[in-house]
Amino acid sequence: MKTTKKIISVVLALLMAFSASIAVFAADADDSLTVELIEEIAKTEELKATATSFTYDNITNNIEFDIYANLDEDEFCCDFTAAKGFKVVADNSAIKVVIPRFFCYLSVDMAGLEFAKELSIGTGILDTVLDKFLDDPDLSSFNFTTETVKVDGKEYTLEKFTGKGLAVSGSFYYDKNDELSRIDLTDTLGESISLTLKDVETSFDNDVFDVPFYYINLSILFKILSLFMTISLV
């Protein structure tokens, strides 16, 4: 499984008010909703969901966007078209900001833009942890506990998986309809992200990663303008 997914993880930080949890106990992972989900993702190597918030480093943004991951082809897409008019498409070699309204796109230089580097961290964590989970779809190498929690007055089933021999963990929150509503992931470096989710699916049309051939590439113009601004400020 490829592990480098340079993507713009654009969004940041809702302080979620969680009440004290109750009824924490070890459980049989064979009955886990998360194991069922991971096994389905392992079959297709695809994940699509609508994120309603994204939290990293205690910074949250409640903006809604669709996130697509093709883990086999090492491609990600965050679609902010409805809210902001653009989407971000990324793989190992390139990041493109696509603006459908103006039929154009911009290639982002990870090395040259602090913005891009900072916004890649979140999905880097998502990538690292998901890879560890998908390498062991039945999650036998993780300790499993489950509990009932309340979030904003609503009751959820929380399933938590902590690596037995590796420092990764994931917490998965399911609503009364057994739908995944939130994930908290921690990678091997101890960095964490949280996403609140809806409409989770394990397959989608991969055309979402394509940039139409007739879209104008503004990358050169952007570099020229950046250079001009740098010279002007000297």
PDB file of C-alpha atoms in Angstrom:
ATOM      1  CA  MET A   1       0.000   0.000   0.000  1.00  0.00           C
ATOM      2  CA  LYS A   2       1.414   3.336  -0.953  1.00  0.00           C
ATOM      3  CA  THR A   3       1.768   5.723   1.894  1.00  0.00           C
ATOM      4  CA  THR A   4       2.613   9.117   0.441  1.00  0.00           C
ATOM      5  CA  LYS A   5      -0.519  11.042  -0.254  1.00  0.00           C
ATOM      6  CA  LYS A   6       0.287  14.695  -0.725  1.00  0.00           C
ATOM      7  CA  ILE A   7      -3.047  16.354  -0.520  1.00  0.00           C
ATOM      8  CA  ILE A   8      -4.343  19.608   0.608  1.00  0.00           C
ATOM      9  CA  SER A   9      -6.076  18.861   3.805  1.00  0.00           C
ATOM     10  CA  VAL A  10      -7.443  22.285   3.852  1.00  0.00           C
ATOM     11  CA  VAL A  11      -9.640  22.858   6.818  1.00  0.00           C
ATOM     12  CA  LEU A  12      -9.298  23.224  10.417  1.00  0.00           C
ATOM     13  CA  ALA A  13     -10.782  23.100  13.923  1.00  0.00           C
ATOM     14  CA  LEU A  14     -14.095  22.628  15.792  1.00  0.00           C
ATOM     15  CA  LEU A  15     -13.848  22.155  19.548  1.00  0.00           C
ATOM     16  CA  MET A  16     -16.222  19.226  20.057  1.00  0.00           C
ATOM     17  CA  ALA A  17     -17.888  19.108  23.467  1.00  0.00           C
ATOM     18  CA  PHE A  18     -17.985  15.510  24.530  1.00  0.00           C
ATOM     19  CA  SER A  19     -19.631  14.371  27.696  1.00  0.00           C
ATOM     20  CA  ALA A  20     -18.125  11.766  29.966  1.00  0.00           C
ATOM     21  CA  SER A  21     -18.457   8.374  28.436  1.00  0.00           C
ATOM     22  CA  ILE A  22     -20.147   5.404  30.056  1.00  0.00           C
ATOM     23  CA  ALA A  23     -20.026   1.648  29.881  1.00  0.00           C
ATOM     24  CA  VAL A  24     -16.472   1.247  28.583  1.00  0.00           C
ATOM     25  CA  PHE A  25     -15.614  -2.396  28.009  1.00  0.00           C
ATOM     26  CA  ALA A  26     -13.481  -4.686  25.929  1.00  0.00           C
ATOM     27  CA  ALA A  27     -15.455  -6.414  23.178  1.00  0.00           C
ATOM     28  CA  ASP A  28     -15.234  -8.931  20.387  1.00  0.00           C
ATOM     29  CA  ALA A  29     -13.980  -7.172  17.252  1.00  0.00           C
ATOM     30  CA  ASP A  30     -15.908  -9.688  15.139  1.00  0.00           C
ATOM     31  CA  ASP A  31     -19.044  -7.760  16.086  1.00  0.00           C
ATOM     32  CA  SER A  32     -17.476  -4.406  15.234  1.00  0.00           C
ATOM     33  CA  LEU A  33     -19.025  -2.024  12.721  1.00  0.00           C
ATOM     34  CA  THR A  34     -15.515  -0.687  12.058  1.00  0.00           C
ATOM     35  CA  VAL A  35     -14.133  -4.095  11.106  1.00  0.00           C
ATOM     36  CA  GLU A  36     -17.019  -4.479   8.660  1.00  0.00           C
ATOM     37  CA  LEU A  37     -16.247  -1.047   7.167  1.00  0.00           C
ATOM     38  CA  ILE A  38     -12.480  -1.610   6.904  1.00  0.00           C
ATOM     39  CA  GLU A  39     -13.030  -4.980   5.238  1.00  0.00           C
ATOM     40  CA  GLU A  40     -15.268  -3.302   2.637  1.00  0.00           C
ATOM     41  CA  ILE A  41     -12.693  -0.562   1.995  1.00  0.00           C
ATOM     42  CA  ALA A  42      -9.974  -3.223   1.656  1.00  0.00           C
ATOM     43  CA  LYS A  43     -11.985  -4.876  -1.146  1.00  0.00           C
ATOM     44  CA  THR A  44     -12.422  -1.709  -3.234  1.00  0.00           C
ATOM     45  CA  GLU A  45      -9.493   0.367  -1.892  1.00  0.00           C
ATOM     46  CA  GLU A  46     -11.839   3.336  -2.190  1.00  0.00           C
ATOM     47  CA  LEU A  47     -13.450   5.635   0.347  1.00  0.00           C
ATOM     48  CA  LYS A  48     -15.831   8.509  -0.230  1.00  0.00           C
ATOM     49  CA  ALA A  49     -17.587  10.627   2.391  1.00  0.00           C
ATOM     50  CA  THR A  50     -18.950  14.075   3.036  1.00  0.00           C
ATOM     51  CA  ALA A  51     -16.984  15.781   5.784  1.00  0.00           C
ATOM     52  CA  THR A  52     -18.855  18.369   7.838  1.00  0.00           C
ATOM     53  CA  SER A  53     -15.808  19.462   9.830  1.00  0.00           C
ATOM     54  CA  PHE A  54     -12.093  18.783   9.975  1.00  0.00           C
ATOM     55  CA  THR A  55      -9.913  19.281  13.046  1.00  0.00           C
ATOM     56  CA  TYR A  56      -6.135  19.359  13.305  1.00  0.00           C
ATOM     57  CA  ASP A  57      -3.947  20.891  16.006  1.00  0.00           C
ATOM     58  CA  ASN A  58      -7.029  22.199  17.859  1.00  0.00           C
ATOM     59  CA  ILE A  59      -8.154  24.223  14.849  1.00  0.00           C
ATOM     60  CA  THR A  60     -11.455  23.342  13.189  1.00  0.00           C
ATOM     61  CA  ASN A  61     -13.450  24.520  10.229  1.00  0.00           C
ATOM     62  CA  ASN A  62     -17.085  23.508   9.843  1.00  0.00           C
ATOM     63  CA  ILE A  63     -17.034  23.817   6.063  1.00  0.00           C
ATOM     64  CA  GLU A  64     -18.687  20.892   4.265  1.00  0.00           C
ATOM     65  CA  PHE A  65     -16.778  19.113   1.506  1.00  0.00           C
ATOM     66  CA  ASP A  66     -16.606  15.740  -0.213  1.00  0.00           C
ATOM     67  CA  ILE A  67     -13.478  13.690   0.226  1.00  0.00           C
ATOM     68  CA  TYR A  68     -12.482  10.865  -2.140  1.00  0.00           C
ATOM     69  CA  ALA A  69      -9.615   8.424  -1.687  1.00  0.00           C
ATOM     70  CA  ASN A  70      -8.436   5.875  -4.250  1.00  0.00           C
ATOM     71  CA  LEU A  71      -5.898   4.001  -2.171  1.00  0.00           C
ATOM     72  CA  ASP A  72      -4.826   1.690  -4.965  1.00  0.00           C
ATOM     73  CA  GLU A  73      -3.906   4.540  -7.342  1.00  0.00           C
ATOM     74  CA  ASP A  74      -2.679   6.802  -4.548  1.00  0.00           C
ATOM     75  CA  GLU A  75      -5.110   9.594  -5.397  1.00  0.00           C
ATOM     76  CA  PHE A  76      -7.105  11.962  -3.197  1.00  0.00           C
ATOM     77  CA  CYS A  77      -9.652  14.653  -3.907  1.00  0.00           C
ATOM     78  CA  CYS A  78     -11.225  17.226  -1.596  1.00  0.00           C
ATOM     79  CA  ASP A  79     -14.163  18.823  -3.367  1.00  0.00           C
ATOM     80  CA  PHE A  80     -15.069  22.273  -2.039  1.00  0.00           C
ATOM     81  CA  THR A  81     -16.940  23.271  -5.188  1.00  0.00           C
ATOM     82  CA  ALA A  82     -20.298  23.823  -3.500  1.00  0.00           C
ATOM     83  CA  ALA A  83     -18.883  25.962  -0.678  1.00  0.00           C
ATOM     84  CA  LYS A  84     -15.804  27.617  -2.212  1.00  0.00           C
ATOM     85  CA  GLY A  85     -15.872  26.942  -5.943  1.00  0.00           C
ATOM     86  CA  PHE A  86     -12.775  24.727  -6.190  1.00  0.00           C
ATOM     87  CA  LYS A  87     -11.545  21.218  -5.580  1.00  0.00           C
ATOM     88  CA  VAL A  88      -8.111  19.836  -4.806  1.00  0.00           C
ATOM     89  CA  VAL A  89      -6.809  16.762  -6.636  1.00  0.00           C
ATOM     90  CA  ALA A  90      -3.583  15.107  -5.523  1.00  0.00           C
ATOM     91  CA  ASP A  91      -1.403  12.085  -6.079  1.00  0.00           C
ATOM     92  CA  ASN A  92       2.251  11.278  -5.400  1.00  0.00           C
ATOM     93  CA  SER A  93       3.537  13.566  -8.123  1.00  0.00           C
ATOM     94  CA  ALA A  94       1.272  16.588  -8.191  1.00  0.00           C
ATOM     95  CA  ILE A  95      -1.350  18.694  -6.481  1.00  0.00           C
ATOM     96  CA  LYS A  96      -3.866  20.607  -8.573  1.00  0.00           C
ATOM     97  CA  VAL A  97      -6.388  23.190  -7.459  1.00  0.00           C
ATOM     98  CA  VAL A  98      -9.234  22.928  -9.977  1.00  0.00           C
ATOM     99  CA  ILE A  99     -11.709  25.796 -10.479  1.00  0.00           C
ATOM    100  CA  PRO A 100     -14.605  24.455 -12.587  1.00  0.00           C
ATOM    101  CA  ARG A 101     -16.443  27.792 -12.802  1.00  0.00           C
ATOM    102  CA  PHE A 102     -13.565  29.359 -14.739  1.00  0.00           C
ATOM    103  CA  PHE A 103     -12.432  26.193 -16.567  1.00  0.00           C
ATOM    104  CA  CYS A 104      -8.920  26.394 -15.146  1.00  0.00           C
ATOM    105  CA  TYR A 105      -6.545  24.776 -12.696  1.00  0.00           C
ATOM    106  CA  LEU A 106      -3.351  25.552 -10.831  1.00  0.00           C
ATOM    107  CA  SER A 107      -0.520  23.173  -9.975  1.00  0.00           C
ATOM    108  CA  VAL A 108       0.653  23.723  -6.426  1.00  0.00           C
ATOM    109  CA  ASP A 109       4.342  23.593  -5.529  1.00  0.00           C
ATOM    110  CA  MET A 110       4.646  21.804  -2.197  1.00  0.00           C
ATOM    111  CA  ALA A 111       8.206  22.987  -1.769  1.00  0.00           C
ATOM    112  CA  GLY A 112       7.404  26.606  -2.439  1.00  0.00           C
ATOM    113  CA  LEU A 113       4.106  27.194  -0.694  1.00  0.00           C
ATOM    114  CA  GLU A 114       3.872  27.035   3.080  1.00  0.00           C
ATOM    115  CA  PHE A 115       0.106  26.945   2.615  1.00  0.00           C
ATOM    116  CA  ALA A 116       0.302  23.664   0.736  1.00  0.00           C
ATOM    117  CA  LYS A 117       2.719  22.108   3.215  1.00  0.00           C
ATOM    118  CA  GLU A 118       0.550  22.970   6.208  1.00  0.00           C
ATOM    119  CA  LEU A 119      -2.631  21.793   4.568  1.00  0.00           C
ATOM    120  CA  SER A 120      -1.108  18.445   3.595  1.00  0.00           C
ATOM    121  CA  ILE A 121      -0.587  17.347   7.184  1.00  0.00           C
ATOM    122  CA  GLY A 122      -4.147  16.253   7.918  1.00  0.00           C
ATOM    123  CA  THR A 123      -4.523  13.791   5.097  1.00  0.00           C
ATOM    124  CA  GLY A 124      -0.981  12.600   5.679  1.00  0.00           C
ATOM    125  CA  ILE A 125      -2.215  11.374   9.055  1.00  0.00           C
ATOM    126  CA  LEU A 126      -5.322   9.925   7.420  1.00  0.00           C
ATOM    127  CA  ASP A 127      -3.083   8.128   4.937  1.00  0.00           C
ATOM    128  CA  THR A 128      -0.715   6.683   7.554  1.00  0.00           C
ATOM    129  CA  VAL A 129      -3.420   5.366   9.853  1.00  0.00           C
ATOM    130  CA  LEU A 130      -5.694   4.050   7.106  1.00  0.00           C
ATOM    131  CA  ASP A 131      -2.772   2.119   5.635  1.00  0.00           C
ATOM    132  CA  LYS A 132      -2.131   0.428   8.978  1.00  0.00           C
ATOM    133  CA  PHE A 133      -5.799  -0.471   9.320  1.00  0.00           C
ATOM    134  CA  LEU A 134      -6.084  -1.770   5.760  1.00  0.00           C
ATOM    135  CA  ASP A 135      -2.967  -3.908   6.168  1.00  0.00           C
ATOM    136  CA  ASP A 136      -4.942  -5.794   8.832  1.00  0.00           C
ATOM    137  CA  PRO A 137      -8.632  -5.636   7.769  1.00  0.00           C
ATOM    138  CA  ASP A 138      -9.908  -7.766  10.644  1.00  0.00           C
ATOM    139  CA  LEU A 139      -7.951  -5.468  13.004  1.00  0.00           C
ATOM    140  CA  SER A 140      -6.556  -8.408  14.966  1.00  0.00           C
ATOM    141  CA  SER A 141      -3.384  -6.447  15.737  1.00  0.00           C
ATOM    142  CA  PHE A 142      -5.401  -3.804  17.595  1.00  0.00           C
ATOM    143  CA  ASN A 143      -6.925  -3.737  21.059  1.00  0.00           C
ATOM    144  CA  PHE A 144     -10.650  -3.035  20.785  1.00  0.00           C
ATOM    145  CA  THR A 145     -12.983  -1.331  23.257  1.00  0.00           C
ATOM    146  CA  THR A 146     -16.471   0.052  22.853  1.00  0.00           C
ATOM    147  CA  GLU A 147     -18.555   2.488  24.862  1.00  0.00           C
ATOM    148  CA  THR A 148     -21.592   4.722  24.656  1.00  0.00           C
ATOM    149  CA  VAL A 149     -21.018   8.489  24.536  1.00  0.00           C
ATOM    150  CA  LYS A 150     -23.124  11.591  24.115  1.00  0.00           C
ATOM    151  CA  VAL A 151     -22.155  14.375  21.720  1.00  0.00           C
ATOM    152  CA  ASP A 152     -24.267  17.543  21.706  1.00  0.00           C
ATOM    153  CA  GLY A 153     -27.065  15.593  23.366  1.00  0.00           C
ATOM    154  CA  LYS A 154     -27.019  12.752  20.849  1.00  0.00           C
ATOM    155  CA  GLU A 155     -25.981   9.216  21.746  1.00  0.00           C
ATOM    156  CA  TYR A 156     -23.266   7.411  19.786  1.00  0.00           C
ATOM    157  CA  THR A 157     -21.506   4.076  19.916  1.00  0.00           C
ATOM    158  CA  LEU A 158     -17.764   4.664  20.106  1.00  0.00           C
ATOM    159  CA  GLU A 159     -15.444   1.933  18.867  1.00  0.00           C
ATOM    160  CA  LYS A 160     -11.784   2.483  19.669  1.00  0.00           C
ATOM    161  CA  PHE A 161      -8.848   0.544  18.191  1.00  0.00           C
ATOM    162  CA  THR A 162      -5.331   0.921  19.597  1.00  0.00           C
ATOM    163  CA  GLY A 163      -2.370  -0.823  17.997  1.00  0.00           C
ATOM    164  CA  LYS A 164      -0.866  -3.611  20.079  1.00  0.00           C
ATOM    165  CA  GLY A 165       2.602  -3.270  18.588  1.00  0.00           C
ATOM    166  CA  LEU A 166       2.413   0.043  16.736  1.00  0.00           C
ATOM    167  CA  ALA A 167       1.579   3.529  17.887  1.00  0.00           C
ATOM    168  CA  VAL A 168      -1.535   4.215  15.833  1.00  0.00           C
ATOM    169  CA  SER A 169      -5.125   4.406  16.973  1.00  0.00           C
ATOM    170  CA  GLY A 170      -8.568   5.207  15.679  1.00  0.00           C
ATOM    171  CA  SER A 171     -11.867   6.108  17.319  1.00  0.00           C
ATOM    172  CA  PHE A 172     -15.038   5.594  15.282  1.00  0.00           C
ATOM    173  CA  TYR A 173     -18.397   7.082  16.289  1.00  0.00           C
ATOM    174  CA  TYR A 174     -21.661   5.535  15.041  1.00  0.00           C
ATOM    175  CA  ASP A 175     -25.130   7.033  15.360  1.00  0.00           C
ATOM    176  CA  LYS A 176     -28.334   5.199  16.299  1.00  0.00           C
ATOM    177  CA  ASN A 177     -28.639   3.980  12.702  1.00  0.00           C
ATOM    178  CA  ASP A 178     -25.121   2.482  12.833  1.00  0.00           C
ATOM    179  CA  GLU A 179     -23.869   5.134  10.409  1.00  0.00           C
ATOM    180  CA  LEU A 180     -20.291   6.394  10.839  1.00  0.00           C
ATOM    181  CA  SER A 181     -20.468   9.990  12.066  1.00  0.00           C
ATOM    182  CA  ARG A 182     -16.961  10.849  13.237  1.00  0.00           C
ATOM    183  CA  ILE A 183     -13.417   9.508  13.193  1.00  0.00           C
ATOM    184  CA  ASP A 184     -10.428  10.460  15.368  1.00  0.00           C
ATOM    185  CA  LEU A 185      -7.092   9.140  14.096  1.00  0.00           C
ATOM    186  CA  THR A 186      -3.630   9.278  15.678  1.00  0.00           C
ATOM    187  CA  ASP A 187      -0.508   8.386  13.696  1.00  0.00           C
ATOM    188  CA  THR A 188       2.861   6.921  14.697  1.00  0.00           C
ATOM    189  CA  LEU A 189       4.192  10.390  15.598  1.00  0.00           C
ATOM    190  CA  GLY A 190       1.321  11.100  17.962  1.00  0.00           C
ATOM    191  CA  GLU A 191      -0.348  13.650  15.683  1.00  0.00           C
ATOM    192  CA  SER A 192      -4.126  13.500  15.449  1.00  0.00           C
ATOM    193  CA  ILE A 193      -6.987  14.564  13.212  1.00  0.00           C
ATOM    194  CA  SER A 194     -10.750  14.422  13.612  1.00  0.00           C
ATOM    195  CA  LEU A 195     -13.435  14.473  10.943  1.00  0.00           C
ATOM    196  CA  THR A 196     -17.188  14.524  11.333  1.00  0.00           C
ATOM    197  CA  LEU A 197     -18.748  12.613   8.474  1.00  0.00           C
ATOM    198  CA  LYS A 198     -21.913  11.581   6.711  1.00  0.00           C
ATOM    199  CA  ASP A 199     -22.799   9.501   3.636  1.00  0.00           C
ATOM    200  CA  VAL A 200     -19.786   7.193   3.847  1.00  0.00           C
ATOM    201  CA  GLU A 201     -19.349   4.951   0.783  1.00  0.00           C
ATOM    202  CA  THR A 202     -16.722   2.454  -0.330  1.00  0.00           C
ATOM    203  CA  SER A 203     -16.877   3.066  -4.087  1.00  0.00           C
ATOM    204  CA  PHE A 204     -17.299   6.030  -6.435  1.00  0.00           C
ATOM    205  CA  ASP A 205     -16.720   7.266  -9.987  1.00  0.00           C
ATOM    206  CA  ASN A 206     -12.975   7.888 -10.352  1.00  0.00           C
ATOM    207  CA  ASP A 207     -13.619  10.652 -12.906  1.00  0.00           C
ATOM    208  CA  VAL A 208     -13.537  12.958  -9.896  1.00  0.00           C
ATOM    209  CA  PHE A 209      -9.712  12.914 -10.164  1.00  0.00           C
ATOM    210  CA  ASP A 210      -9.644  13.981 -13.820  1.00  0.00           C
ATOM    211  CA  VAL A 211      -8.958  17.534 -15.006  1.00  0.00           C
ATOM    212  CA  PRO A 212     -10.681  18.135 -18.368  1.00  0.00           C
ATOM    213  CA  PHE A 213      -8.216  18.596 -21.226  1.00  0.00           C
ATOM    214  CA  TYR A 214      -9.701  21.976 -22.161  1.00  0.00           C
ATOM    215  CA  TYR A 215      -9.101  23.521 -18.725  1.00  0.00           C
ATOM    216  CA  ILE A 216      -6.464  26.279 -18.767  1.00  0.00           C
ATOM    217  CA  ASN A 217      -3.305  25.723 -16.731  1.00  0.00           C
ATOM    218  CA  LEU A 218      -2.625  28.920 -14.774  1.00  0.00           C
ATOM    219  CA  SER A 219       0.524  27.601 -13.088  1.00  0.00           C
ATOM    220  CA  ILE A 220       3.019  29.568 -15.191  1.00  0.00           C
ATOM    221  CA  LEU A 221       1.043  32.784 -14.774  1.00  0.00           C
ATOM    222  CA  PHE A 222       0.880  32.197 -11.039  1.00  0.00           C
ATOM    223  CA  LYS A 223       4.662  31.706 -10.828  1.00  0.00           C
ATOM    224  CA  ILE A 224       5.285  34.891 -12.814  1.00  0.00           C
ATOM    225  CA  LEU A 225       2.971  36.892 -10.559  1.00  0.00           C
ATOM    226  CA  SER A 226       4.600  35.400  -7.452  1.00  0.00           C
ATOM    227  CA  LEU A 227       8.071  36.309  -8.750  1.00  0.00           C
ATOM    228  CA  PHE A 228       6.905  39.835  -9.592  1.00  0.00           C
ATOM    229  CA  MET A 229       5.448  40.318  -6.114  1.00  0.00           C
ATOM    230  CA  THR A 230       8.670  39.043  -4.537  1.00  0.00           C
ATOM    231  CA  ILE A 231      10.791  41.493  -6.564  1.00  0.00           C
ATOM    232  CA  SER A 232       8.421  44.356  -5.777  1.00  0.00           C
ATOM    233  CA  LEU A 233       8.715  43.742  -2.039  1.00  0.00           C
ATOM    234  CA  VAL A 234      12.533  43.732  -2.049  1.00  0.00           C
TER     235      VAL A 234
END
